[in-house]
Amino acid sequence: MGSFVAPMAAVSPPHDRWVVYRTLARTSDPEVIEGSIELLRGGFGESWIDQVEEDLRLSIEEGDEESIAVTAALLCDEDGRRQRAGRPVDLEQTLRWLDLLPVSDSAALAVRGIFLRRSVGEPPHFDHLLRLWREGLSGEVGHRCASDLIEWIVTILGEADPLLPLTVDEDPRLRRLGWCLLVRLDPGRFLPLVLEEVRELERSERETLLCALAGELPPATRVAQLLEWHDRFPEISLAPAWLELGADRGGDLILAYHAAESSAVREQLLAGWTRHSLDADGAERFLIEVLDTDPDPRVRSRALVALGQVDGDEARDRLGMAVGEALGQSAPGDPLDAARLSAGLRNALARAPRDWVRRSALPFLRSRLKELSPRSRESELERWRRALGRTHPELLRELDRRPGF
């Protein structure tokens, strides 16, 4: 694409500008990018950005993903130049951009990309976003993009008052968004208020709201707050909140584990373990400690799932020991424990050497399949096929060596 040298005259209504958009979509050469933009300016003069805006709409109507991305990026860059030059916000133009949100997923993503790079926002943007939300958006992607844009404008304005009506809105997603943004703006003022509100909610909405609020808590106080919520609302699950915490603060999961008196809480927070929660050595030490010392079998079986995510010889050896214990039982064990050991072994397939897979994982699977119903057996086999196929496809044929049925 570096040889693109079309003359300015070629960029004229109604079609050759699309060649320029294709060029911009497929190059990273700064000279080609700048030259292509100059072609657009030369072809349309002062009205070139108006043409780009119209072409964004046309691209959305046609579902032309390349042109959607390019025209949205051009609008965003030009808008940034205007901001840096101190020009006033063209409110009517930006409201027209927002009107594209409900059109399609691609349109919503393009509009989101334009606005999240802006540093200027106005109160009418907030009202316009709410109106578009209530009139209907393009499914999950549209709602996610609109949520991001509401957060964007609230962050710029830094005002709580516009959010207060959202906390009593008929749409539960807007209620959650309103409370979360209020807690972000002023946790000391609004967190006690929302916790009173939580008491009146149905269990499922209570769990969803608390898990969403957890992401707004300061990292230094999040563990203590989550444990306090478990005490206050013992009937709910906060596993998604622990998952968010564990993704980048595995040490906090360990602190929470040792502080949690309830086995149900310990089990939930172990569900928050990921491959990236802690270094392999630290993860092995902690999870093997849980397996060796926790008094509750449910917590221990949950630790097996997490242990499978650790790339270490000790972790795999401990999983192998669990396999030996399971295979040595004279009668079938707890189905949940077996399912969790199976999940831990599948997790380990991502990094385990082939001899370990043959020695530990496959023998357990063959034994487990004998205990399952035909429907469950096929579902379990499909999960193992997917996991094994990603790392050891040469062993897939061994899944068919299943004596006894």
Coordinates of C-alpha atoms in Angstrom, one line a residue:
M1 CA 0.0 0.0 0.0
G2 CA 3.0 2.3 0.3
S3 CA 2.8 3.1 -3.4
F4 CA -0.6 4.7 -3.2
V5 CA -0.2 8.0 -5.2
A6 CA -3.6 8.7 -6.6
P7 CA -4.0 12.3 -7.8
M8 CA -6.2 14.7 -5.9
A9 CA -8.6 14.9 -8.8
A10 CA -9.4 11.3 -8.3
V11 CA -11.0 12.0 -4.9
S12 CA -14.3 13.4 -6.1
P13 CA -17.9 12.6 -5.7
P14 CA -19.3 10.0 -5.7
H15 CA -16.9 7.0 -5.5
D16 CA -13.2 7.4 -5.5
R17 CA -13.0 8.5 -1.9
W18 CA -13.8 4.9 -0.9
V19 CA -10.5 3.9 -2.4
V20 CA -8.8 6.4 0.0
Y21 CA -10.7 4.8 2.9
R22 CA -9.6 1.4 1.9
T23 CA -6.0 2.6 1.8
L24 CA -6.3 4.2 5.2
A25 CA -7.7 0.9 6.6
R26 CA -4.9 -1.2 5.3
T27 CA -1.8 0.9 6.0
S28 CA 0.2 2.0 9.0
D29 CA 2.7 4.2 6.9
P30 CA 2.5 7.7 8.3
E31 CA 3.3 9.3 4.9
V32 CA 0.6 7.3 3.2
I33 CA -1.9 8.2 5.9
E34 CA -1.1 11.9 5.7
G35 CA -1.2 11.8 1.9
S36 CA -4.5 10.1 1.8
I37 CA -6.1 12.7 4.2
E38 CA -4.7 15.5 2.0
L39 CA -6.4 13.8 -1.0
L40 CA -9.7 14.0 0.9
R41 CA -9.1 17.7 1.8
G42 CA -8.1 18.5 -1.8
G43 CA -11.2 16.7 -3.2
F44 CA -13.8 18.3 -1.0
G45 CA -12.1 21.5 0.4
E46 CA -13.5 22.9 3.6
S47 CA -16.5 20.5 3.5
W48 CA -14.3 17.4 3.6
I49 CA -15.1 16.5 7.1
D50 CA -18.9 16.9 6.4
Q51 CA -18.4 14.4 3.6
V52 CA -16.6 12.0 6.0
E53 CA -19.5 12.3 8.4
E54 CA -22.0 11.4 5.7
D55 CA -19.8 8.6 4.6
L56 CA -19.8 7.2 8.1
R57 CA -23.6 7.0 7.9
L58 CA -23.4 5.4 4.5
S59 CA -20.8 2.9 5.7
I60 CA -23.1 1.9 8.6
E61 CA -26.0 1.4 6.3
E62 CA -23.9 -0.8 4.1
G63 CA -22.3 -2.7 7.0
D64 CA -18.9 -1.7 5.6
E65 CA -16.6 -2.4 8.6
E66 CA -13.4 -1.0 7.1
S67 CA -15.0 2.3 6.1
I68 CA -16.9 2.5 9.4
A69 CA -13.6 2.3 11.3
V70 CA -11.7 4.7 9.1
T71 CA -14.4 7.4 8.9
A72 CA -15.0 7.3 12.6
A73 CA -11.3 7.6 13.2
L74 CA -11.1 10.6 10.8
L75 CA -14.0 12.3 12.6
C76 CA -12.3 11.7 16.0
D77 CA -8.9 13.0 14.8
E78 CA -10.5 16.1 13.3
D79 CA -12.5 16.7 16.5
G80 CA -9.3 16.5 18.5
R81 CA -7.6 19.1 16.3
R82 CA -10.6 21.4 16.9
Q83 CA -10.4 20.9 20.6
R84 CA -6.7 21.5 20.7
A85 CA -7.2 24.7 18.7
G86 CA -9.7 25.9 21.4
R87 CA -12.7 25.9 19.1
P88 CA -16.1 25.7 20.7
V89 CA -17.9 22.3 20.8
D90 CA -20.1 21.8 17.7
L91 CA -23.0 20.5 19.9
E92 CA -25.4 19.8 17.0
Q93 CA -22.7 17.8 15.2
T94 CA -21.9 15.7 18.3
L95 CA -25.6 15.1 19.0
R96 CA -25.9 13.8 15.4
W97 CA -23.0 11.4 16.1
L98 CA -24.8 10.1 19.2
D99 CA -27.9 9.5 17.1
L100 CA -26.0 6.8 15.3
L101 CA -25.8 4.7 18.6
P102 CA -29.1 2.7 18.0
V103 CA -28.4 1.9 14.4
S104 CA -26.2 -1.2 14.7
D105 CA -23.4 -2.7 16.8
S106 CA -20.8 -1.3 14.4
A107 CA -22.3 2.1 14.6
A108 CA -22.4 2.0 18.4
L109 CA -18.8 1.0 18.6
A110 CA -17.8 3.7 16.1
V111 CA -19.6 6.4 18.1
R112 CA -18.1 5.1 21.4
G113 CA -14.6 5.4 19.8
I114 CA -15.2 8.9 18.7
F115 CA -16.4 10.2 22.1
L116 CA -14.1 8.3 24.5
R117 CA -11.1 10.2 23.0
R118 CA -12.8 13.6 23.6
S119 CA -12.0 15.8 26.5
V120 CA -15.0 18.1 26.2
G121 CA -18.6 17.2 27.0
E122 CA -21.8 19.1 27.6
P123 CA -24.9 18.4 29.8
P124 CA -27.0 17.9 26.6
H125 CA -24.9 14.9 25.8
F126 CA -26.1 13.3 29.0
D127 CA -29.8 14.0 28.4
H128 CA -29.4 12.8 24.8
L129 CA -27.8 9.5 25.8
L130 CA -30.6 8.8 28.3
R131 CA -33.2 9.6 25.6
L132 CA -31.6 7.2 23.2
W133 CA -31.3 4.5 25.8
R134 CA -35.0 4.7 26.6
E135 CA -36.1 4.8 23.0
G136 CA -34.1 1.6 22.3
L137 CA -30.5 0.6 21.5
S138 CA -28.9 -2.1 19.4
G139 CA -28.8 -5.0 21.9
E140 CA -26.0 -5.7 24.4
V141 CA -23.3 -3.9 22.5
G142 CA -25.4 -0.7 22.1
H143 CA -26.2 -0.7 25.9
R144 CA -22.5 -1.3 26.8
C145 CA -21.4 1.5 24.5
A146 CA -24.1 3.9 25.9
S147 CA -23.0 2.9 29.5
D148 CA -19.4 3.8 28.6
L149 CA -20.5 7.1 27.2
I150 CA -22.7 8.0 30.2
E151 CA -19.6 7.3 32.4
W152 CA -17.5 9.4 30.0
I153 CA -19.8 12.5 30.3
V154 CA -20.3 12.1 34.1
T155 CA -16.5 11.9 34.6
I156 CA -16.1 15.1 32.6
L157 CA -18.9 17.0 34.3
G158 CA -18.1 15.6 37.8
E159 CA -21.7 16.2 39.0
A160 CA -23.9 13.9 41.1
D161 CA -27.2 15.6 40.6
P162 CA -28.0 14.3 37.1
L163 CA -27.4 10.8 38.3
L164 CA -29.9 10.9 41.2
P165 CA -33.0 10.2 39.0
L166 CA -31.3 7.1 37.6
T167 CA -31.4 5.4 41.0
V168 CA -35.2 5.1 40.8
D169 CA -35.4 4.5 37.0
E170 CA -37.6 1.6 35.8
D171 CA -34.6 0.1 33.9
P172 CA -32.5 -1.9 36.4
R173 CA -29.4 -1.4 34.3
L174 CA -29.7 2.4 34.6
R175 CA -30.3 2.1 38.3
R176 CA -27.1 0.1 38.7
L177 CA -25.2 2.5 36.5
G178 CA -26.5 5.5 38.5
W179 CA -25.6 4.0 41.9
C180 CA -22.1 2.9 40.7
L181 CA -21.3 6.3 39.3
L182 CA -22.5 8.1 42.4
V183 CA -20.3 5.8 44.6
R184 CA -17.4 6.5 42.3
L185 CA -18.0 10.3 42.6
D186 CA -18.5 10.3 46.4
P187 CA -18.2 6.9 48.2
G188 CA -18.5 8.4 51.6
R189 CA -21.9 10.0 50.8
F190 CA -23.5 7.5 48.5
L191 CA -22.3 4.0 49.6
P192 CA -24.3 4.0 52.8
L193 CA -27.4 5.1 50.8
V194 CA -27.1 2.4 48.2
L195 CA -26.6 -0.3 50.9
E196 CA -29.9 0.7 52.4
E197 CA -31.4 0.5 49.0
V198 CA -29.9 -3.0 48.5
R199 CA -32.0 -4.4 51.3
E200 CA -35.2 -3.8 49.4
L201 CA -34.1 -5.6 46.2
E202 CA -34.7 -9.1 45.0
R203 CA -31.8 -11.4 45.6
S204 CA -30.6 -11.6 42.0
E205 CA -30.6 -7.8 41.6
R206 CA -29.0 -7.4 45.0
E207 CA -26.1 -9.6 43.9
T208 CA -25.7 -7.9 40.6
L209 CA -25.7 -4.4 42.1
L210 CA -23.2 -5.3 44.9
C211 CA -20.9 -7.0 42.4
A212 CA -21.0 -3.9 40.2
L213 CA -20.4 -1.6 43.2
A214 CA -17.4 -3.7 44.2
G215 CA -15.5 -2.4 41.2
E216 CA -15.9 1.2 42.4
L217 CA -14.4 0.5 45.8
P218 CA -10.8 1.7 46.6
P219 CA -8.5 -1.3 46.3
A220 CA -7.1 -0.8 49.8
T221 CA -10.6 -1.3 51.3
R222 CA -12.2 -3.7 48.9
V223 CA -11.4 -7.0 50.7
A224 CA -12.8 -5.7 54.0
Q225 CA -15.9 -4.3 52.3
L226 CA -16.6 -7.6 50.5
L227 CA -16.3 -9.6 53.6
E228 CA -18.5 -7.2 55.5
W229 CA -21.1 -7.6 52.7
H230 CA -21.0 -11.3 53.1
D231 CA -21.7 -10.9 56.8
R232 CA -24.6 -8.4 56.1
F233 CA -26.1 -10.4 53.2
P234 CA -25.1 -14.1 53.8
E235 CA -27.6 -15.4 51.3
I236 CA -25.9 -13.8 48.2
S237 CA -23.0 -14.8 46.0
L238 CA -20.2 -12.3 45.4
A239 CA -18.1 -14.6 43.2
P240 CA -18.1 -12.2 40.2
A241 CA -16.7 -9.5 42.5
W242 CA -13.9 -11.9 43.8
L243 CA -13.2 -12.8 40.2
E244 CA -12.6 -9.1 39.3
L245 CA -10.4 -8.7 42.3
G246 CA -8.4 -11.9 41.7
A247 CA -7.6 -11.0 38.1
D248 CA -5.0 -8.5 39.2
R249 CA -4.7 -8.7 43.0
G250 CA -4.2 -12.4 43.9
G251 CA -2.5 -11.5 47.2
D252 CA -5.8 -9.9 48.3
L253 CA -7.5 -13.2 47.7
I254 CA -5.1 -14.9 50.1
L255 CA -5.7 -12.2 52.7
A256 CA -9.4 -12.6 52.3
Y257 CA -9.2 -16.4 52.6
H258 CA -7.4 -16.2 55.9
A259 CA -9.8 -13.6 57.2
A260 CA -13.0 -15.5 56.1
E261 CA -14.6 -17.6 58.8
S262 CA -17.4 -18.9 56.6
S263 CA -16.5 -21.8 54.3
A264 CA -19.1 -20.6 51.8
V265 CA -17.2 -17.3 51.6
R266 CA -13.8 -19.1 51.2
E267 CA -15.3 -21.2 48.4
Q268 CA -16.7 -18.1 46.6
L269 CA -13.4 -16.2 46.7
L270 CA -11.5 -19.2 45.4
A271 CA -13.8 -19.0 42.4
G272 CA -12.0 -15.6 41.7
W273 CA -8.7 -17.2 41.0
T274 CA -7.2 -16.8 37.5
R275 CA -4.0 -17.7 35.8
H276 CA -2.7 -14.2 36.5
S277 CA -3.7 -13.9 40.2
L278 CA -0.3 -14.7 41.6
D279 CA 3.1 -15.9 40.6
A280 CA 3.3 -19.7 40.1
D281 CA 5.4 -20.4 43.2
G282 CA 3.2 -18.4 45.5
A283 CA 0.1 -19.8 43.9
E284 CA 1.3 -23.4 44.4
R285 CA 2.1 -22.8 48.1
F286 CA -1.2 -21.2 48.8
L287 CA -3.5 -23.6 47.0
I288 CA -1.7 -26.7 48.3
E289 CA -2.1 -25.2 51.8
V290 CA -5.8 -24.9 51.1
L291 CA -6.0 -28.5 49.9
D292 CA -4.1 -29.8 52.9
T293 CA -5.6 -27.8 55.7
D294 CA -9.1 -26.4 54.9
P295 CA -11.7 -28.4 56.8
D296 CA -14.4 -28.0 54.2
P297 CA -14.4 -30.5 51.2
R298 CA -16.2 -28.0 49.0
V299 CA -13.4 -25.4 49.5
R300 CA -10.8 -28.1 48.9
S301 CA -12.4 -29.2 45.6
R302 CA -12.7 -25.5 44.5
A303 CA -8.9 -25.2 45.1
L304 CA -8.4 -28.1 42.7
V305 CA -10.0 -26.0 39.9
A306 CA -7.7 -23.1 40.7
L307 CA -4.6 -25.3 41.0
G308 CA -5.1 -26.5 37.4
Q309 CA -4.4 -22.9 36.4
V310 CA -0.9 -22.9 37.9
D311 CA 1.9 -23.8 35.6
G312 CA 4.2 -25.7 38.0
D313 CA 5.4 -29.2 38.7
E314 CA 4.2 -29.2 42.3
A315 CA 0.7 -28.1 41.2
R316 CA 0.5 -30.9 38.6
D317 CA 1.9 -33.4 41.2
R318 CA -0.8 -32.4 43.6
L319 CA -3.5 -32.8 41.0
G320 CA -2.0 -36.2 40.2
M321 CA -2.3 -37.1 43.9
A322 CA -6.0 -36.1 43.8
V323 CA -6.5 -38.3 40.8
G324 CA -4.9 -41.3 42.6
E325 CA -7.1 -40.7 45.6
A326 CA -10.2 -40.5 43.4
L327 CA -9.3 -43.7 41.5
G328 CA -8.5 -45.5 44.7
Q329 CA -12.0 -45.0 46.1
S330 CA -14.1 -48.2 46.4
A331 CA -17.3 -46.3 45.6
P332 CA -18.1 -43.3 43.5
G333 CA -17.3 -40.0 45.4
D334 CA -19.2 -36.7 45.5
P335 CA -20.2 -35.8 41.9
L336 CA -19.4 -32.1 42.5
D337 CA -15.9 -33.0 43.7
A338 CA -15.4 -35.2 40.6
A339 CA -16.6 -32.4 38.4
R340 CA -14.2 -29.9 40.0
L341 CA -11.3 -32.2 39.7
S342 CA -12.1 -32.7 36.1
A343 CA -12.2 -28.9 35.6
G344 CA -8.8 -28.6 37.3
L345 CA -7.3 -31.2 35.1
R346 CA -8.7 -29.6 32.0
N347 CA -7.3 -26.2 33.1
A348 CA -3.9 -27.9 33.5
L349 CA -4.0 -29.2 29.9
A350 CA -3.0 -25.7 28.7
R351 CA 0.5 -26.1 29.9
A352 CA 1.0 -29.7 31.0
P353 CA 3.6 -31.9 29.3
R354 CA 2.2 -34.8 27.3
D355 CA 3.4 -37.6 29.7
W356 CA 1.5 -35.9 32.5
V357 CA -1.6 -35.8 30.5
R358 CA -1.3 -39.5 29.7
R359 CA -0.4 -40.4 33.3
S360 CA -2.9 -38.4 35.2
A361 CA -5.5 -36.6 33.2
L362 CA -6.7 -39.3 30.8
P363 CA -6.9 -42.1 33.3
F364 CA -9.2 -40.0 35.5
L365 CA -11.3 -39.0 32.5
R366 CA -11.8 -42.7 31.5
S367 CA -12.9 -43.6 35.0
R368 CA -15.2 -40.6 35.2
L369 CA -16.9 -41.3 32.0
K370 CA -18.1 -44.7 33.3
E371 CA -20.1 -42.9 36.0
L372 CA -21.9 -40.4 33.8
S373 CA -25.2 -40.8 32.0
P374 CA -25.0 -40.9 28.2
R375 CA -25.9 -37.2 27.8
S376 CA -23.5 -36.0 30.5
R377 CA -20.8 -38.3 29.1
E378 CA -21.0 -36.6 25.6
S379 CA -21.0 -33.1 27.2
E380 CA -17.9 -34.0 29.2
L381 CA -16.1 -35.5 26.2
E382 CA -16.8 -32.4 24.2
R383 CA -15.3 -30.2 26.9
W384 CA -12.2 -32.4 27.0
R385 CA -11.9 -32.5 23.2
R386 CA -11.9 -28.7 23.1
A387 CA -9.3 -28.4 25.8
L388 CA -7.0 -31.2 24.6
G389 CA -7.3 -30.1 20.9
R390 CA -5.8 -26.7 21.8
T391 CA -2.6 -28.1 23.3
H392 CA -2.2 -31.8 22.5
P393 CA -4.3 -32.6 19.4
E394 CA -2.2 -35.7 18.9
L395 CA -3.8 -37.2 22.0
L396 CA -7.4 -36.7 20.8
R397 CA -7.5 -40.3 19.5
E398 CA -6.8 -41.6 23.0
L399 CA -10.2 -40.2 24.2
D400 CA -11.8 -43.1 22.3
R401 CA -10.0 -45.7 24.4
R402 CA -12.8 -46.0 26.9
P403 CA -13.2 -49.6 28.2
G404 CA -16.5 -50.6 29.8
F405 CA -19.1 -49.1 27.5

